[in-house]
PDB file of C-alpha atoms in Angstrom:
ATOM      1  CA  MET S   1      22.615 -17.471 -72.472  1.00  0.00           C
ATOM      2  CA  SER S   2      21.505 -14.403 -74.410  1.00  0.00           C
ATOM      3  CA  PHE S   3      18.142 -12.751 -73.943  1.00  0.00           C
ATOM      4  CA  TRP S   4      17.279 -13.526 -77.552  1.00  0.00           C
ATOM      5  CA  ASP S   5      17.693 -17.298 -77.437  1.00  0.00           C
ATOM      6  CA  ASP S   6      15.997 -19.680 -79.864  1.00  0.00           C
ATOM      7  CA  GLY S   7      12.940 -20.205 -77.674  1.00  0.00           C
ATOM      8  CA  ARG S   8      12.218 -16.511 -77.206  1.00  0.00           C
ATOM      9  CA  ARG S   9      12.847 -15.782 -80.871  1.00  0.00           C
ATOM     10  CA  ARG S  10      10.457 -18.521 -81.990  1.00  0.00           C
ATOM     11  CA  ASN S  11       7.833 -17.523 -79.417  1.00  0.00           C
ATOM     12  CA  THR S  12       8.026 -13.929 -80.617  1.00  0.00           C
ATOM     13  CA  GLY S  13       7.649 -15.105 -84.219  1.00  0.00           C
ATOM     14  CA  PHE S  14       4.687 -17.281 -83.254  1.00  0.00           C
ATOM     15  CA  LEU S  15       2.971 -14.439 -81.407  1.00  0.00           C
ATOM     16  CA  LEU S  16       3.630 -11.955 -84.201  1.00  0.00           C
ATOM     17  CA  ASN S  17       2.330 -14.414 -86.806  1.00  0.00           C
ATOM     18  CA  SER S  18      -0.828 -15.016 -84.781  1.00  0.00           C
ATOM     19  CA  VAL S  19      -1.461 -11.276 -84.446  1.00  0.00           C
ATOM     20  CA  LEU S  20      -0.820 -10.615 -88.156  1.00  0.00           C
ATOM     21  CA  CYS S  21      -3.164 -13.426 -89.210  1.00  0.00           C
ATOM     22  CA  ASN S  22      -5.969 -12.248 -86.927  1.00  0.00           C
ATOM     23  CA  VAL S  23      -5.559  -8.656 -88.113  1.00  0.00           C
ATOM     24  CA  GLY S  24      -5.626  -9.933 -91.711  1.00  0.00           C
ATOM     25  CA  TRP S  25      -8.820 -11.925 -91.218  1.00  0.00           C
ATOM     26  CA  PHE S  26     -10.695  -9.074 -89.574  1.00  0.00           C
ATOM     27  CA  ALA S  27      -9.366  -6.468 -92.029  1.00  0.00           C
ATOM     28  CA  ASN S  28     -10.483  -8.486 -95.052  1.00  0.00           C
ATOM     29  CA  VAL S  29     -13.870  -9.466 -93.658  1.00  0.00           C
ATOM     30  CA  LEU S  30     -14.840  -6.150 -92.074  1.00  0.00           C
ATOM     31  CA  LEU S  31     -13.671  -4.038 -95.002  1.00  0.00           C
ATOM     32  CA  ALA S  32     -15.589  -6.280 -97.420  1.00  0.00           C
ATOM     33  CA  ALA S  33     -18.645  -6.022 -95.155  1.00  0.00           C
ATOM     34  CA  HIS S  34     -18.395  -2.226 -95.284  1.00  0.00           C
ATOM     35  CA  LYS S  35     -18.246  -2.267 -99.102  1.00  0.00           C
ATOM     36  CA  HIS S  36     -14.487  -1.737 -99.388  1.00  0.00           C
ATOM     37  CA  PRO S  37     -13.562  -5.137-100.860  1.00  0.00           C
ATOM     38  CA  LEU S  38     -10.181  -4.001-102.222  1.00  0.00           C
ATOM     39  CA  TRP S  39      -8.877  -2.351 -99.065  1.00  0.00           C
ATOM     40  CA  GLY S  40      -8.618  -5.694 -97.280  1.00  0.00           C
ATOM     41  CA  PRO S  41      -6.402  -7.218 -99.978  1.00  0.00           C
ATOM     42  CA  ALA S  42      -4.252  -4.057 -99.934  1.00  0.00           C
ATOM     43  CA  ALA S  43      -3.854  -4.453 -96.171  1.00  0.00           C
ATOM     44  CA  GLN S  44      -3.094  -8.142 -96.718  1.00  0.00           C
ATOM     45  CA  VAL S  45      -0.180  -7.273 -99.002  1.00  0.00           C
ATOM     46  CA  ALA S  46       1.271  -5.143 -96.196  1.00  0.00           C
ATOM     47  CA  LEU S  47       0.735  -7.995 -93.724  1.00  0.00           C
ATOM     48  CA  VAL S  48       2.505 -10.442 -96.051  1.00  0.00           C
ATOM     49  CA  PHE S  49       5.484  -8.057 -96.178  1.00  0.00           C
ATOM     50  CA  LEU S  50       5.521  -7.874 -92.372  1.00  0.00           C
ATOM     51  CA  HIS S  51       5.308 -11.662 -92.210  1.00  0.00           C
ATOM     52  CA  VAL S  52       8.176 -12.091 -94.666  1.00  0.00           C
ATOM     53  CA  PHE S  53      10.475  -9.493 -93.117  1.00  0.00           C
ATOM     54  CA  LEU S  54       9.671  -9.991 -89.414  1.00  0.00           C
ATOM     55  CA  VAL S  55       8.283 -13.486 -88.839  1.00  0.00           C
ATOM     56  CA  CYS S  56      10.407 -15.439 -91.332  1.00  0.00           C
ATOM     57  CA  PRO S  57      13.736 -14.375 -89.760  1.00  0.00           C
ATOM     58  CA  LEU S  58      12.421 -15.028 -86.246  1.00  0.00           C
ATOM     59  CA  TYR S  59      11.172 -18.489 -87.228  1.00  0.00           C
ATOM     60  CA  GLU S  60      14.180 -19.189 -89.467  1.00  0.00           C
ATOM     61  CA  LEU S  61      12.003 -19.671 -92.544  1.00  0.00           C
ATOM     62  CA  ASP S  62      13.233 -19.135 -96.068  1.00  0.00           C
ATOM     63  CA  TRP S  63      11.296 -16.039 -97.133  1.00  0.00           C
ATOM     64  CA  ARG S  64      11.321 -17.059-100.804  1.00  0.00           C
ATOM     65  CA  GLY S  65       9.659 -20.353 -99.947  1.00  0.00           C
ATOM     66  CA  GLU S  66       7.054 -18.501 -97.888  1.00  0.00           C
ATOM     67  CA  VAL S  67       6.263 -16.162-100.775  1.00  0.00           C
ATOM     68  CA  VAL S  68       5.923 -19.122-103.157  1.00  0.00           C
ATOM     69  CA  LEU S  69       3.655 -20.889-100.640  1.00  0.00           C
ATOM     70  CA  ILE S  70       1.428 -17.814-100.288  1.00  0.00           C
ATOM     71  CA  LEU S  71       1.216 -17.243-104.052  1.00  0.00           C
ATOM     72  CA  ALA S  72       0.533 -20.940-104.707  1.00  0.00           C
ATOM     73  CA  SER S  73      -2.245 -20.864-102.104  1.00  0.00           C
ATOM     74  CA  VAL S  74      -3.826 -17.824-103.751  1.00  0.00           C
ATOM     75  CA  LEU S  75      -3.635 -19.455-107.187  1.00  0.00           C
ATOM     76  CA  TYR S  76      -5.162 -22.646-105.786  1.00  0.00           C
ATOM     77  CA  ALA S  77      -7.905 -20.561-104.125  1.00  0.00           C
ATOM     78  CA  ALA S  78      -8.674 -18.718-107.353  1.00  0.00           C
ATOM     79  CA  VAL S  79      -9.249 -22.024-109.127  1.00  0.00           C
ATOM     80  CA  VAL S  80     -11.216 -23.735-106.340  1.00  0.00           C
ATOM     81  CA  GLU S  81     -13.399 -20.773-105.342  1.00  0.00           C
ATOM     82  CA  SER S  82     -14.141 -19.879-108.969  1.00  0.00           C
ATOM     83  CA  PHE S  83     -14.943 -23.529-109.739  1.00  0.00           C
ATOM     84  CA  LEU S  84     -17.440 -23.617-106.880  1.00  0.00           C
ATOM     85  CA  GLY S  85     -18.979 -20.319-107.958  1.00  0.00           C
ATOM     86  CA  TYR S  86     -19.267 -21.347-111.583  1.00  0.00           C
ATOM     87  CA  PHE S  87     -20.779 -24.799-111.072  1.00  0.00           C
ATOM     88  CA  PHE S  88     -22.846 -24.229-107.943  1.00  0.00           C
ATOM     89  CA  PRO S  89     -25.280 -21.298-108.150  1.00  0.00           C
ATOM     90  CA  VAL S  90     -25.621 -21.249-104.363  1.00  0.00           C
ATOM     91  CA  VAL S  91     -22.085 -19.783-104.127  1.00  0.00           C
ATOM     92  CA  PRO S  92     -22.487 -15.986-104.303  1.00  0.00           C
ATOM     93  CA  TRP S  93     -19.693 -15.405-106.850  1.00  0.00           C
ATOM     94  CA  THR S  94     -18.655 -16.820-110.210  1.00  0.00           C
ATOM     95  CA  VAL S  95     -15.074 -15.580-109.929  1.00  0.00           C
ATOM     96  CA  ALA S  96     -13.368 -15.573-106.544  1.00  0.00           C
ATOM     97  CA  PRO S  97     -13.526 -12.049-105.079  1.00  0.00           C
ATOM     98  CA  PRO S  98     -10.237 -10.373-104.129  1.00  0.00           C
ATOM     99  CA  PHE S  99     -10.986 -10.388-100.405  1.00  0.00           C
ATOM    100  CA  ILE S 100     -11.538 -14.174-100.484  1.00  0.00           C
ATOM    101  CA  LEU S 101      -8.179 -14.638-102.216  1.00  0.00           C
ATOM    102  CA  ALA S 102      -6.575 -12.351 -99.623  1.00  0.00           C
ATOM    103  CA  LEU S 103      -8.062 -14.526 -96.873  1.00  0.00           C
ATOM    104  CA  TRP S 104      -6.410 -17.572 -98.430  1.00  0.00           C
ATOM    105  CA  ALA S 105      -3.093 -15.688 -98.509  1.00  0.00           C
ATOM    106  CA  ASN S 106      -3.671 -14.839 -94.867  1.00  0.00           C
ATOM    107  CA  PHE S 107      -4.286 -18.504 -94.059  1.00  0.00           C
ATOM    108  CA  ALA S 108      -1.122 -19.516 -95.933  1.00  0.00           C
ATOM    109  CA  MET S 109       0.903 -17.209 -93.671  1.00  0.00           C
ATOM    110  CA  CYS S 110      -0.087 -19.455 -90.733  1.00  0.00           C
ATOM    111  CA  LEU S 111       0.898 -22.786 -92.269  1.00  0.00           C
ATOM    112  CA  ASN S 112       4.573 -22.791 -91.268  1.00  0.00           C
ATOM    113  CA  VAL S 113       4.246 -20.901 -87.995  1.00  0.00           C
ATOM    114  CA  SER S 114       1.065 -20.933 -85.923  1.00  0.00           C
ATOM    115  CA  LEU S 115      -0.249 -24.021 -87.739  1.00  0.00           C
ATOM    116  CA  GLY S 116       3.209 -25.510 -88.311  1.00  0.00           C
ATOM    117  CA  PHE S 117       2.602 -28.308 -85.814  1.00  0.00           C
ATOM    118  CA  LEU S 118       0.228 -29.876 -88.360  1.00  0.00           C
ATOM    119  CA  LYS S 119       3.154 -30.632 -90.685  1.00  0.00           C
ATOM    120  CA  SER S 120       4.593 -33.103 -88.193  1.00  0.00           C
ATOM    121  CA  THR S 121       1.435 -34.687 -86.839  1.00  0.00           C
ATOM    122  CA  SER S 122       1.391 -38.464 -87.012  1.00  0.00           C
ATOM    123  CA  PHE S 123      -2.320 -38.252 -87.833  1.00  0.00           C
ATOM    124  CA  PRO S 124      -2.618 -36.945 -91.407  1.00  0.00           C
ATOM    125  CA  TRP S 125      -6.413 -36.813 -91.130  1.00  0.00           C
ATOM    126  CA  VAL S 126      -6.231 -34.025 -88.509  1.00  0.00           C
ATOM    127  CA  PRO S 127      -6.007 -31.185 -91.101  1.00  0.00           C
ATOM    128  CA  ALA S 128      -8.963 -32.701 -92.980  1.00  0.00           C
ATOM    129  CA  VAL S 129     -11.110 -32.728 -89.837  1.00  0.00           C
ATOM    130  CA  LEU S 130      -9.999 -29.214 -88.915  1.00  0.00           C
ATOM    131  CA  GLY S 131     -10.853 -28.019 -92.431  1.00  0.00           C
ATOM    132  CA  LEU S 132     -14.209 -29.776 -92.330  1.00  0.00           C
ATOM    133  CA  VAL S 133     -15.128 -27.967 -89.102  1.00  0.00           C
ATOM    134  CA  PHE S 134     -13.340 -24.623 -89.161  1.00  0.00           C
ATOM    135  CA  GLY S 135     -13.626 -23.817 -92.878  1.00  0.00           C
ATOM    136  CA  PRO S 136     -17.404 -23.418 -92.576  1.00  0.00           C
ATOM    137  CA  VAL S 137     -17.013 -21.636 -89.215  1.00  0.00           C
ATOM    138  CA  SER S 138     -14.815 -19.015 -90.874  1.00  0.00           C
ATOM    139  CA  TYR S 139     -17.234 -18.497 -93.766  1.00  0.00           C
ATOM    140  CA  TRP S 140     -20.207 -18.464 -91.366  1.00  0.00           C
ATOM    141  CA  SER S 141     -18.470 -15.721 -89.388  1.00  0.00           C
ATOM    142  CA  GLY S 142     -17.948 -13.778 -92.617  1.00  0.00           C
ATOM    143  CA  ILE S 143     -21.637 -14.170 -93.436  1.00  0.00           C
ATOM    144  CA  LYS S 144     -22.670 -12.979 -89.981  1.00  0.00           C
ATOM    145  CA  LEU S 145     -20.358  -9.954 -90.208  1.00  0.00           C
ATOM    146  CA  GLY S 146     -21.822  -9.052 -93.614  1.00  0.00           C
ATOM    147  CA  ALA S 147     -18.859  -9.790 -95.889  1.00  0.00           C
ATOM    148  CA  ILE S 148     -20.661 -12.591 -97.752  1.00  0.00           C
ATOM    149  CA  GLU S 149     -24.306 -12.668 -98.757  1.00  0.00           C
ATOM    150  CA  VAL S 150     -25.718 -16.094 -99.532  1.00  0.00           C
ATOM    151  CA  PRO S 151     -29.072 -15.469-101.244  1.00  0.00           C
ATOM    152  CA  HIS S 152     -30.490 -18.969-100.803  1.00  0.00           C
ATOM    153  CA  ASP S 153     -29.756 -22.471 -99.552  1.00  0.00           C
ATOM    154  CA  LEU S 154     -27.256 -21.624 -96.831  1.00  0.00           C
ATOM    155  CA  MET S 155     -26.926 -25.284 -95.802  1.00  0.00           C
ATOM    156  CA  LEU S 156     -25.803 -26.366 -99.278  1.00  0.00           C
ATOM    157  CA  PHE S 157     -23.294 -23.492 -99.361  1.00  0.00           C
ATOM    158  CA  MET S 158     -21.884 -24.515 -95.981  1.00  0.00           C
ATOM    159  CA  ALA S 159     -21.700 -28.170 -97.078  1.00  0.00           C
ATOM    160  CA  LEU S 160     -19.718 -27.152-100.183  1.00  0.00           C
ATOM    161  CA  ILE S 161     -17.357 -25.070 -98.045  1.00  0.00           C
ATOM    162  CA  ALA S 162     -16.913 -27.995 -95.630  1.00  0.00           C
ATOM    163  CA  ILE S 163     -15.970 -30.325 -98.496  1.00  0.00           C
ATOM    164  CA  GLU S 164     -13.712 -27.672-100.039  1.00  0.00           C
ATOM    165  CA  TRP S 165     -11.772 -27.173 -96.799  1.00  0.00           C
ATOM    166  CA  CYS S 166     -11.718 -30.875 -95.910  1.00  0.00           C
ATOM    167  CA  ILE S 167      -9.706 -31.331 -99.114  1.00  0.00           C
ATOM    168  CA  SER S 168      -7.860 -27.994 -99.189  1.00  0.00           C
ATOM    169  CA  PHE S 169      -6.477 -27.907 -95.651  1.00  0.00           C
ATOM    170  CA  PRO S 170      -4.494 -31.196 -95.966  1.00  0.00           C
ATOM    171  CA  PHE S 171      -3.321 -30.151 -99.431  1.00  0.00           C
ATOM    172  CA  LEU S 172      -2.049 -26.800 -98.135  1.00  0.00           C
ATOM    173  CA  VAL S 173      -0.334 -28.466 -95.162  1.00  0.00           C
ATOM    174  CA  TRP S 174       1.379 -30.851 -97.589  1.00  0.00           C
ATOM    175  CA  LEU S 175       2.335 -27.897 -99.797  1.00  0.00           C
ATOM    176  CA  ALA S 176       3.802 -26.066 -96.787  1.00  0.00           C
ATOM    177  CA  LYS S 177       5.747 -29.159 -95.793  1.00  0.00           C
ATOM    178  CA  SER S 178       7.212 -29.604 -99.266  1.00  0.00           C
ATOM    179  CA  GLN S 179       7.629 -25.954-100.244  1.00  0.00           C
ATOM    180  CA  THR S 180       9.198 -24.103 -97.331  1.00  0.00           C
ATOM    181  CA  PRO S 181      12.566 -25.360 -96.112  1.00  0.00           C
ATOM    182  CA  LYS S 182      14.075 -23.917 -92.969  1.00  0.00           C
ATOM    183  CA  VAL S 183      17.074 -21.646 -93.329  1.00  0.00           C
ATOM    184  CA  GLU S 184      20.255 -23.312 -92.108  1.00  0.00           C
ATOM    185  CA  SER S 185      21.658 -21.567 -89.044  1.00  0.00           C
ATOM    186  CA  VAL S 186      25.207 -20.287 -89.315  1.00  0.00           C
ATOM    187  CA  GLY S 187      27.626 -22.923 -88.077  1.00  0.00           C
ATOM    188  CA  THR S 188      25.071 -25.729 -88.164  1.00  0.00           C
ATOM    189  CA  ALA S 189      26.068 -28.754 -90.160  1.00  0.00           C
ATOM    190  CA  THR S 190      23.546 -30.186 -92.576  1.00  0.00           C
ATOM    191  CA  PRO S 191      22.941 -33.964 -92.521  1.00  0.00           C
ATOM    192  CA  GLU S 192      25.037 -34.294 -95.706  1.00  0.00           C
ATOM    193  CA  GLN S 193      27.984 -32.503 -94.052  1.00  0.00           C
ATOM    194  CA  GLU S 194      27.829 -34.728 -90.964  1.00  0.00           C
ATOM    195  CA  ALA S 195      28.091 -37.931 -93.035  1.00  0.00           C
TER     196      ALA S 195
END
């Protein structure tokens, strides 16, 4: 048995993904809070490259599928966040700010690795409940750290975010499940070859 067996490789990928995603969240939020809203997205681009070139090989993920998943998540976020900002004056933006889009890209990096277990759960409502609870927690943390300023009606804003993430989290898990196939290992027969 080699030192770099499948379990160690996957555990290393999981740990690296978790670290990259936490660094991404704090970089985007803290830099936006300190009035550098474009530095966080720039850092996020670097983190996506690290994810693609370090985590994807360790986790045997197709890097092209990961890039498509991340870009699709950002596009989805641009539409949803801008929709909320345009139609609900309580949301403090009319067009999704770059650091918010970078946070969605950061979240998408977790979908096949540290949150990958959600793709195989036999309870499809779990991502909806997690989104309902932890979407607002994430935004609340951003508010408390100074990245987001909600001028009035904080409760309505948090309710909108809860609904947004109750819908978005299951959608993104489904997108991850359908978008990112695993890379076939060398010498491993596919189900079609075995038949």
